[in-house]
Short mmCIF file of C-alpha atoms in Angstrom, two decimals:
data_model
loop_
_atom_site.label_atom_id
_atom_site.label_comp_id
_atom_site.label_asym_id
_atom_site.label_seq_id
_atom_site.Cartn_x
_atom_site.Cartn_y
_atom_site.Cartn_z
CA MET A 1 15.33 13.46 7.95
CA ILE A 2 14.59 12.20 12.00
CA PRO A 3 13.66 14.16 14.62
CA GLU A 4 16.80 15.02 16.90
CA LYS A 5 14.99 13.74 19.73
CA HIS A 6 12.98 10.71 18.29
CA PRO A 7 13.42 8.45 20.90
CA ARG A 8 14.45 5.61 18.24
CA ARG A 9 16.34 7.93 16.32
CA VAL A 10 19.99 5.61 16.20
CA SER A 11 17.75 2.57 14.92
CA LEU A 12 15.97 4.61 12.50
CA GLU A 13 19.19 5.94 10.85
CA VAL A 14 20.46 2.43 10.69
CA ARG A 15 17.22 1.40 8.98
CA HIS A 16 18.07 4.15 6.86
CA LYS A 17 21.33 3.44 5.76
CA LEU A 18 20.13 -0.16 4.94
CA VAL A 19 17.70 0.81 2.73
CA ASP A 20 19.79 3.00 0.83
CA GLY A 21 22.01 -0.15 0.70
CA PHE A 22 18.62 -1.68 -1.05
CA LYS A 23 18.47 0.74 -3.32
CA LYS A 24 22.30 0.35 -4.21
CA GLY A 25 21.43 -3.30 -5.19
CA LEU A 26 23.48 -4.29 -2.09
CA VAL A 27 21.13 -5.49 -0.05
CA ALA A 28 18.05 -8.55 -0.75
CA GLN A 29 14.30 -7.63 -0.11
CA ALA A 30 14.36 -10.94 2.35
CA GLY A 31 17.30 -8.36 4.03
CA LEU A 32 15.25 -5.94 4.92
CA ILE A 33 12.70 -8.39 6.80
CA ALA A 34 15.91 -9.47 8.39
CA GLN A 35 16.69 -6.04 9.27
CA GLY A 36 13.11 -5.79 10.98
CA ARG A 37 14.00 -8.88 12.79
CA GLY A 38 16.79 -7.86 14.50
CA GLU A 39 15.19 -4.24 15.05
CA ALA A 40 12.70 -6.05 17.13
CA PHE A 41 15.28 -8.32 19.23
CA ASP A 42 17.53 -5.47 19.40
CA TYR A 43 14.78 -3.20 21.05
CA LEU A 44 14.28 -6.17 23.95
CA VAL A 45 17.85 -6.27 24.59
CA GLY A 46 17.50 -2.35 25.05
CA GLU A 47 19.35 -1.49 21.98
CA LYS A 48 22.79 -1.14 23.84
CA THR A 49 25.87 -3.54 24.22
CA SER A 50 25.32 -5.80 27.11
CA VAL A 51 28.32 -6.86 29.42
CA ILE A 52 27.05 -10.40 28.12
CA ALA A 53 27.86 -9.32 24.26
CA ARG A 54 31.00 -7.58 25.13
CA LYS A 55 32.18 -10.99 26.64
CA ALA A 56 31.24 -13.00 23.55
CA GLU A 57 32.99 -10.14 21.32
CA GLU A 58 36.25 -10.16 23.41
CA ALA A 59 36.48 -14.38 22.57
CA ALA A 60 35.64 -14.06 19.40
CA VAL A 61 38.80 -11.73 18.62
CA ALA A 62 40.79 -13.93 20.61
CA LEU A 63 39.55 -16.64 18.52
CA MET A 64 40.27 -14.94 15.74
CA LEU A 65 43.64 -14.31 16.55
CA LEU A 66 44.51 -18.03 17.47
CA ALA A 67 43.26 -18.62 14.49
CA GLU A 68 45.47 -20.14 11.42
CA ASN A 69 42.88 -19.03 8.32
CA PRO A 70 40.24 -17.07 10.06
CA VAL A 71 37.90 -15.63 7.24
CA ILE A 72 35.05 -12.59 7.46
CA SER A 73 31.93 -14.14 5.35
CA VAL A 74 29.70 -10.75 4.51
CA ASN A 75 26.42 -10.59 3.07
CA GLY A 76 24.74 -7.72 1.73
CA ASN A 77 23.17 -6.34 4.92
CA ALA A 78 26.99 -6.45 7.00
CA ALA A 79 28.48 -4.69 4.18
CA ALA A 80 25.66 -1.73 3.78
CA LEU A 81 25.78 -1.31 7.65
CA CYS A 82 29.39 -1.48 8.55
CA PRO A 83 32.34 -1.95 5.67
CA GLY A 84 34.43 -0.12 7.46
CA GLU A 85 34.50 -1.97 10.80
CA ILE A 86 34.72 -5.36 8.37
CA ALA A 87 38.07 -3.73 6.60
CA ARG A 88 39.15 -2.73 9.89
CA LEU A 89 38.87 -6.09 11.85
CA ALA A 90 40.17 -8.03 9.03
CA SER A 91 43.25 -5.81 8.97
CA LEU A 92 43.97 -6.50 12.59
CA VAL A 93 43.33 -10.45 12.88
CA LYS A 94 44.70 -10.75 9.60
CA ALA A 95 41.58 -12.48 8.12
CA LYS A 96 40.06 -12.87 5.04
CA VAL A 97 37.14 -11.15 3.21
CA GLU A 98 34.86 -13.14 1.18
CA VAL A 99 31.28 -12.27 -0.04
CA ASN A 100 28.48 -15.08 0.52
CA LEU A 101 24.92 -14.21 -0.56
CA PHE A 102 21.99 -16.40 -0.07
CA TYR A 103 20.52 -14.64 -3.06
CA ARG A 104 23.24 -14.98 -5.28
CA SER A 105 23.74 -12.52 -7.73
CA VAL A 106 27.34 -12.03 -9.58
CA GLU A 107 26.29 -8.55 -10.22
CA ARG A 108 25.77 -7.88 -6.28
CA GLU A 109 28.51 -10.05 -5.49
CA LYS A 110 30.58 -7.21 -7.28
CA LYS A 111 28.80 -4.54 -5.85
CA ILE A 112 29.43 -5.78 -2.23
CA ALA A 113 33.12 -6.27 -3.20
CA ASN A 114 33.45 -2.61 -4.32
CA VAL A 115 32.16 -1.45 -1.07
CA LEU A 116 34.38 -3.29 0.70
CA LYS A 117 37.39 -2.37 -1.32
CA LYS A 118 36.39 1.31 -1.06
CA ALA A 119 36.17 0.58 2.84
CA GLY A 120 39.68 -0.73 2.71
CA VAL A 121 39.79 -4.22 2.20
CA LYS A 122 42.44 -5.04 -0.14
CA LYS A 123 41.31 -8.56 -1.61
CA VAL A 124 37.82 -9.70 -1.89
CA TYR A 125 37.09 -13.33 -1.91
CA GLY A 126 33.92 -14.83 -3.42
CA VAL A 127 33.34 -12.94 -5.90
CA ALA A 128 32.34 -14.80 -9.51
CA SER A 129 34.30 -17.52 -8.21
CA LYS A 130 34.11 -21.40 -8.76
CA PRO A 131 32.53 -21.82 -5.39
CA LYS A 132 32.68 -25.77 -3.51
CA LYS A 133 29.75 -27.07 -2.20
CA ILE A 134 28.79 -27.83 1.41
CA ALA A 135 27.28 -31.27 1.74
CA GLY A 136 24.03 -31.70 2.53
CA LEU A 137 22.85 -27.79 2.42
CA GLN A 138 20.27 -26.94 -0.12
CA SER A 139 20.54 -22.77 -0.58
CA ASN A 140 22.78 -20.94 -2.52
CA ARG A 141 24.87 -20.75 0.66
CA ARG A 142 25.98 -24.04 0.25
CA MET A 143 28.26 -22.69 -2.21
CA ILE A 144 31.54 -21.78 -0.57
CA ASP A 145 34.75 -20.16 -1.47
CA GLU A 146 38.27 -21.63 -1.68
CA ALA A 147 39.12 -18.87 0.88
CA LEU A 148 36.44 -20.12 3.60
CA TRP A 149 36.82 -24.12 2.78
CA ASN A 150 40.26 -23.71 4.01
CA SER A 151 39.49 -21.46 7.21
CA ASP A 152 39.31 -22.74 10.64
CA VAL A 153 37.65 -19.75 12.32
CA VAL A 154 34.99 -18.18 10.55
CA LEU A 155 33.13 -14.79 11.37
CA VAL A 156 29.27 -15.04 9.84
CA PRO A 157 27.58 -11.41 10.80
CA LEU A 158 23.65 -12.24 10.15
CA GLU A 159 23.82 -16.21 9.06
CA ASP A 160 20.96 -18.42 8.67
CA GLY A 161 20.66 -21.19 10.98
CA ASP A 162 21.68 -24.43 8.33
CA ARG A 163 24.31 -22.99 7.34
CA THR A 164 25.88 -22.23 10.54
CA GLU A 165 25.24 -25.86 11.49
CA ALA A 166 27.11 -27.21 8.17
CA LEU A 167 30.24 -25.07 8.59
CA VAL A 168 30.26 -26.29 12.36
CA LYS A 169 30.10 -30.09 11.06
CA MET A 170 32.97 -29.01 9.08
CA GLY A 171 34.91 -28.60 11.77
CA LYS A 172 35.68 -25.00 11.47
CA LYS A 173 34.64 -22.68 14.53
CA VAL A 174 31.88 -20.35 14.02
CA ILE A 175 31.53 -16.77 15.69
CA ALA A 176 28.09 -15.35 14.87
CA ILE A 177 26.32 -12.21 15.46
CA ASP A 178 22.69 -12.94 16.11
CA LEU A 179 20.25 -11.01 18.12
CA ASN A 180 18.24 -13.32 19.14
CA PRO A 181 19.57 -16.03 21.34
CA MET A 182 17.41 -18.59 20.99
CA SER A 183 17.85 -18.74 17.25
CA ARG A 184 19.27 -22.10 15.30
CA THR A 185 22.02 -19.99 14.74
CA SER A 186 22.81 -18.54 18.09
CA ARG A 187 22.70 -22.41 19.48
CA LYS A 188 25.04 -23.88 16.94
CA ALA A 189 27.68 -20.91 17.02
CA THR A 190 30.79 -21.66 18.71
CA VAL A 191 30.33 -17.98 19.80
CA THR A 192 27.14 -15.91 19.49
CA ILE A 193 27.48 -12.39 20.21
CA VAL A 194 24.13 -11.39 20.67
CA ASP A 195 24.41 -7.81 19.72
CA ASN A 196 23.24 -5.44 16.83
CA ILE A 197 25.99 -5.49 14.13
CA VAL A 198 26.11 -1.77 14.18
CA ARG A 199 27.66 -2.26 17.57
CA ALA A 200 29.33 -5.37 17.60
CA MET A 201 31.57 -4.94 15.10
CA PRO A 202 33.46 -1.52 16.02
CA GLU A 203 33.49 -3.63 19.85
CA MET A 204 35.08 -6.07 18.08
CA VAL A 205 37.77 -3.71 16.55
CA LYS A 206 38.17 -1.98 20.02
CA HIS A 207 39.14 -5.58 21.08
CA ALA A 208 41.23 -6.62 18.10
CA GLY A 209 43.45 -3.08 19.17
CA LYS A 210 43.95 -3.91 22.07
CA LEU A 211 44.54 -7.92 21.85
CA LYS A 212 46.44 -7.98 18.70
CA LYS A 213 49.87 -7.78 20.49
CA ALA A 214 48.84 -10.20 23.37
CA ASP A 215 50.70 -13.70 23.74
CA GLU A 216 48.89 -16.95 22.75
CA LYS A 217 48.65 -17.69 26.38
CA LYS A 218 46.71 -14.81 27.32
CA LEU A 219 44.59 -15.53 24.31
CA ARG A 220 44.08 -19.08 24.96
CA VAL A 221 42.71 -18.01 28.76
CA ILE A 222 40.13 -15.65 27.22
CA VAL A 223 38.58 -18.21 24.85
CA ASN A 224 38.86 -21.09 27.54
CA LYS A 225 37.14 -18.55 30.39
CA PHE A 226 34.29 -18.01 27.58
CA ASN A 227 31.19 -20.55 27.76
CA ASN A 228 28.66 -19.73 24.86
CA LYS A 229 25.83 -21.85 26.14
CA LYS A 230 25.85 -20.03 29.67
CA ASN A 231 26.62 -16.70 27.83
CA LEU A 232 23.14 -17.35 25.63
CA LYS A 233 21.25 -18.28 28.81
CA ASN A 234 22.27 -15.01 30.39
CA ALA A 235 21.36 -13.19 27.03
CA GLU A 236 17.60 -14.97 27.11
CA LYS A 237 17.33 -13.76 31.00
CA LEU A 238 18.38 -10.41 30.09
CA ILE A 239 15.31 -10.13 27.62
CA ARG A 240 13.51 -11.85 29.68
CA LYS A 241 14.10 -8.88 32.44
CA SER A 242 13.22 -6.29 30.03
CA LEU A 243 10.05 -7.18 29.74
CA MET B 1 8.53 -23.57 -2.86
CA ILE B 2 8.14 -23.78 1.16
CA PRO B 3 8.74 -27.64 2.30
CA GLU B 4 5.56 -28.87 3.43
CA LYS B 5 6.85 -29.86 7.16
CA HIS B 6 9.30 -26.74 7.56
CA PRO B 7 9.11 -25.72 10.95
CA ARG B 8 8.08 -21.84 10.11
CA ARG B 9 6.45 -22.67 6.89
CA VAL B 10 2.97 -20.17 7.68
CA SER B 11 5.26 -17.32 8.52
CA LEU B 12 7.16 -18.07 5.28
CA GLU B 13 3.98 -17.96 3.12
CA VAL B 14 2.81 -14.57 5.04
CA ARG B 15 6.40 -13.51 3.94
CA HIS B 16 5.90 -14.40 0.66
CA LYS B 17 2.76 -12.90 0.04
CA LEU B 18 4.00 -9.39 1.47
CA VAL B 19 7.07 -9.53 -1.08
CA ASP B 20 4.73 -10.40 -3.50
CA GLY B 21 2.99 -7.26 -2.65
CA PHE B 22 6.50 -5.13 -2.58
CA LYS B 23 6.83 -6.34 -6.01
CA LYS B 24 3.68 -4.98 -6.88
CA GLY B 25 4.08 -1.57 -5.66
CA LEU B 26 1.44 -2.06 -2.66
CA VAL B 27 4.11 -2.35 0.13
CA ALA B 28 7.02 0.28 0.44
CA GLN B 29 10.23 -0.69 1.74
CA ALA B 30 10.05 -0.05 5.24
CA GLY B 31 7.30 -2.34 5.21
CA LEU B 32 9.06 -5.08 4.58
CA ILE B 33 11.29 -4.08 7.39
CA ALA B 34 8.41 -3.54 9.57
CA GLN B 35 7.53 -7.16 8.20
CA GLY B 36 10.68 -8.65 10.11
CA ARG B 37 9.90 -6.69 13.48
CA GLY B 38 6.37 -8.36 13.16
CA GLU B 39 7.84 -12.02 12.60
CA ALA B 40 10.27 -11.73 15.46
CA PHE B 41 7.39 -10.56 17.98
CA ASP B 42 4.99 -13.12 16.26
CA TYR B 43 7.83 -15.74 17.34
CA LEU B 44 7.89 -14.80 21.04
CA VAL B 45 3.78 -15.24 21.30
CA GLY B 46 4.22 -18.78 19.62
CA GLU B 47 2.60 -17.81 16.31
CA LYS B 48 -0.87 -17.98 17.20
CA THR B 49 -3.70 -15.80 18.46
CA SER B 50 -3.88 -16.01 22.27
CA VAL B 51 -6.66 -15.59 24.64
CA ILE B 52 -5.65 -12.45 25.43
CA ALA B 53 -5.60 -11.43 21.82
CA ARG B 54 -9.04 -12.96 21.44
CA LYS B 55 -10.62 -10.69 24.17
CA ALA B 56 -9.35 -7.82 22.58
CA GLU B 57 -10.55 -8.65 19.21
CA GLU B 58 -14.13 -9.15 20.54
CA ALA B 59 -13.66 -5.66 22.10
CA ALA B 60 -12.44 -3.97 19.08
CA VAL B 61 -15.50 -5.30 17.14
CA ALA B 62 -17.93 -4.40 19.46
CA LEU B 63 -16.49 -0.93 19.65
CA MET B 64 -16.53 -0.42 16.40
CA LEU B 65 -20.23 -1.42 16.47
CA LEU B 66 -20.95 1.21 18.80
CA ALA B 67 -19.54 3.79 16.63
CA GLU B 68 -21.17 6.47 14.77
CA ASN B 69 -18.71 6.45 12.15
CA PRO B 70 -15.85 3.70 12.13
CA VAL B 71 -12.97 3.83 9.92
CA ILE B 72 -10.94 1.13 8.90
CA SER B 73 -7.33 2.90 7.99
CA VAL B 74 -5.31 0.89 5.70
CA ASN B 75 -1.58 0.92 5.02
CA GLY B 76 0.24 -1.14 2.06
CA ASN B 77 1.27 -4.00 4.26
CA ALA B 78 -2.39 -4.31 5.33
CA ALA B 79 -3.59 -4.54 1.67
CA ALA B 80 -1.14 -6.88 1.21
CA LEU B 81 -1.85 -9.04 3.38
CA CYS B 82 -5.88 -9.00 4.23
CA PRO B 83 -7.66 -7.42 1.88
CA GLY B 84 -10.78 -9.91 1.97
CA GLU B 85 -10.97 -9.47 5.61
CA ILE B 86 -10.46 -5.83 5.63
CA ALA B 87 -13.62 -5.63 3.34
CA ARG B 88 -15.79 -8.14 4.97
CA LEU B 89 -15.09 -6.24 8.35
CA ALA B 90 -16.05 -2.99 6.79
CA SER B 91 -19.52 -4.19 5.32
CA LEU B 92 -20.29 -6.09 9.06
CA VAL B 93 -19.46 -2.94 11.37
CA LYS B 94 -20.37 -0.42 8.40
CA ALA B 95 -16.87 1.10 8.34
CA LYS B 96 -15.40 3.21 6.20
CA VAL B 97 -11.92 2.55 4.58
CA GLU B 98 -9.33 4.75 3.83
CA VAL B 99 -5.91 4.12 2.33
CA ASN B 100 -2.84 6.13 4.76
CA LEU B 101 0.26 5.73 3.55
CA PHE B 102 3.54 7.27 5.28
CA TYR B 103 5.65 7.22 2.31
CA ARG B 104 2.50 8.88 0.30
CA SER B 105 2.39 8.55 -3.18
CA VAL B 106 -0.69 8.91 -5.20
CA GLU B 107 0.44 6.06 -7.71
CA ARG B 108 0.84 3.72 -4.13
CA GLU B 109 -2.36 5.01 -3.43
CA LYS B 110 -4.27 4.22 -6.55
CA LYS B 111 -2.99 0.23 -6.15
CA ILE B 112 -3.93 -0.16 -2.65
CA ALA B 113 -7.38 1.45 -3.36
CA ASN B 114 -7.75 -1.05 -6.63
CA VAL B 115 -6.41 -4.40 -4.49
CA LEU B 116 -8.97 -3.12 -1.78
CA LYS B 117 -11.98 -2.86 -4.30
CA LYS B 118 -11.42 -5.97 -5.90
CA ALA B 119 -11.47 -7.58 -2.66
CA GLY B 120 -15.06 -5.75 -1.93
CA VAL B 121 -14.61 -2.43 -0.92
CA LYS B 122 -17.03 -0.34 -2.20
CA LYS B 123 -15.71 3.19 -1.73
CA VAL B 124 -12.44 4.03 -0.52
CA TYR B 125 -11.16 7.32 1.00
CA GLY B 126 -8.29 8.29 1.22
CA VAL B 127 -6.95 8.67 -2.44
CA ALA B 128 -5.36 11.44 -4.27
CA SER B 129 -7.64 13.44 -1.94
CA LYS B 130 -6.73 17.04 -0.02
CA PRO B 131 -6.18 16.03 3.02
CA LYS B 132 -6.66 17.51 6.45
CA LYS B 133 -3.31 18.12 8.70
CA ILE B 134 -3.31 16.16 12.08
CA ALA B 135 -1.39 19.13 14.11
CA GLY B 136 2.22 18.06 15.80
CA LEU B 137 2.40 15.87 13.37
CA GLN B 138 5.97 15.38 11.27
CA SER B 139 5.36 12.95 8.87
CA ASN B 140 3.14 12.43 6.00
CA ARG B 141 0.84 10.34 8.04
CA ARG B 142 -0.26 13.61 9.58
CA MET B 143 -2.29 14.01 6.57
CA ILE B 144 -5.65 12.74 7.46
CA ASP B 145 -8.57 12.33 4.98
CA GLU B 146 -12.19 13.87 5.65
CA ALA B 147 -13.33 10.23 6.57
CA LEU B 148 -11.01 10.09 9.46
CA TRP B 149 -11.09 13.27 10.55
CA ASN B 150 -14.95 12.66 10.99
CA SER B 151 -14.72 9.31 12.35
CA ASP B 152 -14.86 8.36 16.34
CA VAL B 153 -13.39 5.06 16.34
CA VAL B 154 -10.48 3.87 13.90
CA LEU B 155 -9.04 0.62 13.30
CA VAL B 156 -5.40 0.99 12.19
CA PRO B 157 -3.78 -2.34 11.72
CA LEU B 158 0.50 -1.87 11.74
CA GLU B 159 0.24 1.90 12.46
CA ASP B 160 3.44 4.13 14.28
CA GLY B 161 3.32 5.39 17.52
CA ASP B 162 3.35 9.33 16.43
CA ARG B 163 0.24 8.84 14.46
CA THR B 164 -1.83 6.65 17.48
CA GLU B 165 -1.07 8.98 20.14
CA ALA B 166 -2.22 12.18 17.74
CA LEU B 167 -5.56 10.29 16.99
CA VAL B 168 -5.86 9.47 20.70
CA LYS B 169 -5.56 13.33 21.17
CA MET B 170 -8.23 13.85 18.73
CA GLY B 171 -10.62 12.27 20.77
CA LYS B 172 -10.59 9.44 18.77
CA LYS B 173 -11.00 5.71 19.86
CA VAL B 174 -8.12 3.91 18.51
CA ILE B 175 -7.63 0.04 17.85
CA ALA B 176 -4.59 -0.97 16.66
CA ILE B 177 -2.85 -4.08 16.17
CA ASP B 178 0.68 -4.57 16.85
CA LEU B 179 2.90 -7.62 17.93
CA ASN B 180 4.85 -5.81 20.47
CA PRO B 181 2.89 -4.97 23.34
CA MET B 182 5.36 -2.84 24.93
CA SER B 183 5.36 -0.22 21.68
CA ARG B 184 4.16 3.31 21.89
CA THR B 185 1.21 2.45 19.56
CA SER B 186 0.25 -0.51 21.82
CA ARG B 187 0.51 1.73 24.98
CA LYS B 188 -1.49 4.51 23.72
CA ALA B 189 -4.06 2.62 21.65
CA THR B 190 -7.76 2.47 23.34
CA VAL B 191 -7.95 -0.93 21.93
CA THR B 192 -4.44 -3.12 21.42
CA ILE B 193 -5.02 -6.65 19.73
CA VAL B 194 -1.60 -8.53 19.96
CA ASP B 195 -1.72 -10.98 17.48
CA ASN B 196 -0.89 -10.86 13.87
CA ILE B 197 -2.68 -9.24 11.55
CA VAL B 198 -3.21 -11.84 9.17
CA ARG B 199 -4.69 -13.89 12.26
CA ALA B 200 -6.51 -11.06 13.56
CA MET B 201 -8.61 -9.90 10.77
CA PRO B 202 -10.41 -13.35 10.12
CA GLU B 203 -11.08 -13.17 13.81
CA MET B 204 -12.45 -10.22 14.11
CA VAL B 205 -15.00 -10.99 11.08
CA LYS B 206 -16.18 -13.90 12.92
CA HIS B 207 -16.48 -11.56 15.95
CA ALA B 208 -18.36 -9.18 13.76
CA GLY B 209 -20.59 -11.79 12.40
CA LYS B 210 -21.78 -12.96 15.83
CA LEU B 211 -22.09 -9.26 17.24
CA LYS B 212 -23.69 -7.17 14.50
CA LYS B 213 -27.40 -8.25 15.40
CA ALA B 214 -26.40 -7.79 19.43
CA ASP B 215 -28.17 -4.90 21.36
CA GLU B 216 -26.18 -1.79 22.38
CA LYS B 217 -26.02 -3.04 25.88
CA LYS B 218 -24.48 -6.21 25.15
CA LEU B 219 -21.64 -4.52 23.15
CA ARG B 220 -21.41 -2.06 26.12
CA VAL B 221 -21.05 -5.17 28.47
CA ILE B 222 -18.20 -6.09 26.18
CA VAL B 223 -16.46 -2.53 26.01
CA ASN B 224 -16.65 -1.81 29.69
CA LYS B 225 -14.96 -5.38 30.44
CA PHE B 226 -12.34 -4.71 28.45
CA ASN B 227 -9.26 -3.35 30.27
CA ASN B 228 -6.56 -2.85 27.49
CA LYS B 229 -3.50 -1.66 30.48
CA LYS B 230 -4.23 -5.30 32.30
CA ASN B 231 -4.67 -6.92 28.90
CA LEU B 232 -1.36 -5.62 27.65
CA LYS B 233 0.52 -6.53 30.99
CA ASN B 234 -1.01 -10.31 29.81
CA ALA B 235 0.12 -10.04 26.62
CA GLU B 236 3.69 -8.87 27.98
CA LYS B 237 4.08 -12.23 30.54
CA LEU B 238 3.08 -14.28 27.77
CA ILE B 239 5.89 -13.39 26.11
CA ARG B 240 8.24 -13.52 28.88
CA LYS B 241 7.07 -17.24 29.44
CA SER B 242 7.65 -18.19 26.08
CA LEU B 243 11.83 -16.97 26.44
#
């Protein structure tokens, strides 16, 4: 369908995957708009994983491996775009996987859970659950599953600013994947990966494969060397240079 | 629904308008994604009309007033976001209005035509027509109506790069509204307006009101003074400064 030589073929293929997820009821309308915002920022970072992003991806994996109870919190877009990588990363770093939707419906939760299970996730949390509420948040996303409530490190690909801030206030370490280095999510997260989720997740799986047998000391060195503020500044610079 | 003091209220209201157009069948799925891309770039230009954009808007109107046969080529997003301004501009510069969809369906063409007629467009071209084909274009948008085929100046708000290029190759002067100054559309167009369509169209209506009685000489001076390449460079600089 997309001409082989189209200058932005990969980006269009990703878009088709998302539209397909929309048709299947995984992705919300707002998820399509969010995809477009992501495309624009991806274009500005050159549609490739930068050295800056790679550092954050490594630090994020080290943080997950050091965690007592890491959780990957999945929305419709993440499930539509990279269910296989979510399953592999969860298995490698021993993370729980929970579904967490802004536009919540049990039907959509179940569909997303099915896609994740098919991709290899053994247990999916947050489906038709009686969730706990995060104080001070208005949207549906204040509802979080028992799994997330008890977590110490949370990977939230494609998160909104309010919820990231709330999770950080709860004392959790938050890893965000966000192509806009100036967003509230990016500024509030503990580790911000300024990369497209379709590249970031495979990269994280690779790092997890390499690091899963590393000792605690090595992992701590990686985490301690990483400076999120500095890394975000560098991501901003990268965009400025691309213009 | 959106809190009065929300930092990005206007942007969210526009988004709601578009989602509403989607629910009514005017806007395609890809149109929601395009909206997201626009939001990201609008964020980078500060979500307001710059002096740079204003210059392009004035030049565009002068070009339309000088044209023998100007046409406004409308897609679902444009019809959902500013049907009234399309009608007013068409009337002031005596332009034909045609519907032209990437994801073509007669049903959607008719819905869009109805919205435009309700907003005051007397005749809408390109609905269930037997269109001519632009050579060298793969997508549905190669199909163009008789009205556009015979035009000399075309306003294409929210256009893709392939079609802009093809129209220019056909010898037409193309006016594009595109928030990304680096896009192929922006680089290929004769006059590129780097502004949000919801601000650009009312601005153009204002210019048209002022210029419609201007003599040819005055209009030519405006057009000749305008340098699209330089204007695009300035728009890029504006974004760079905002980072």
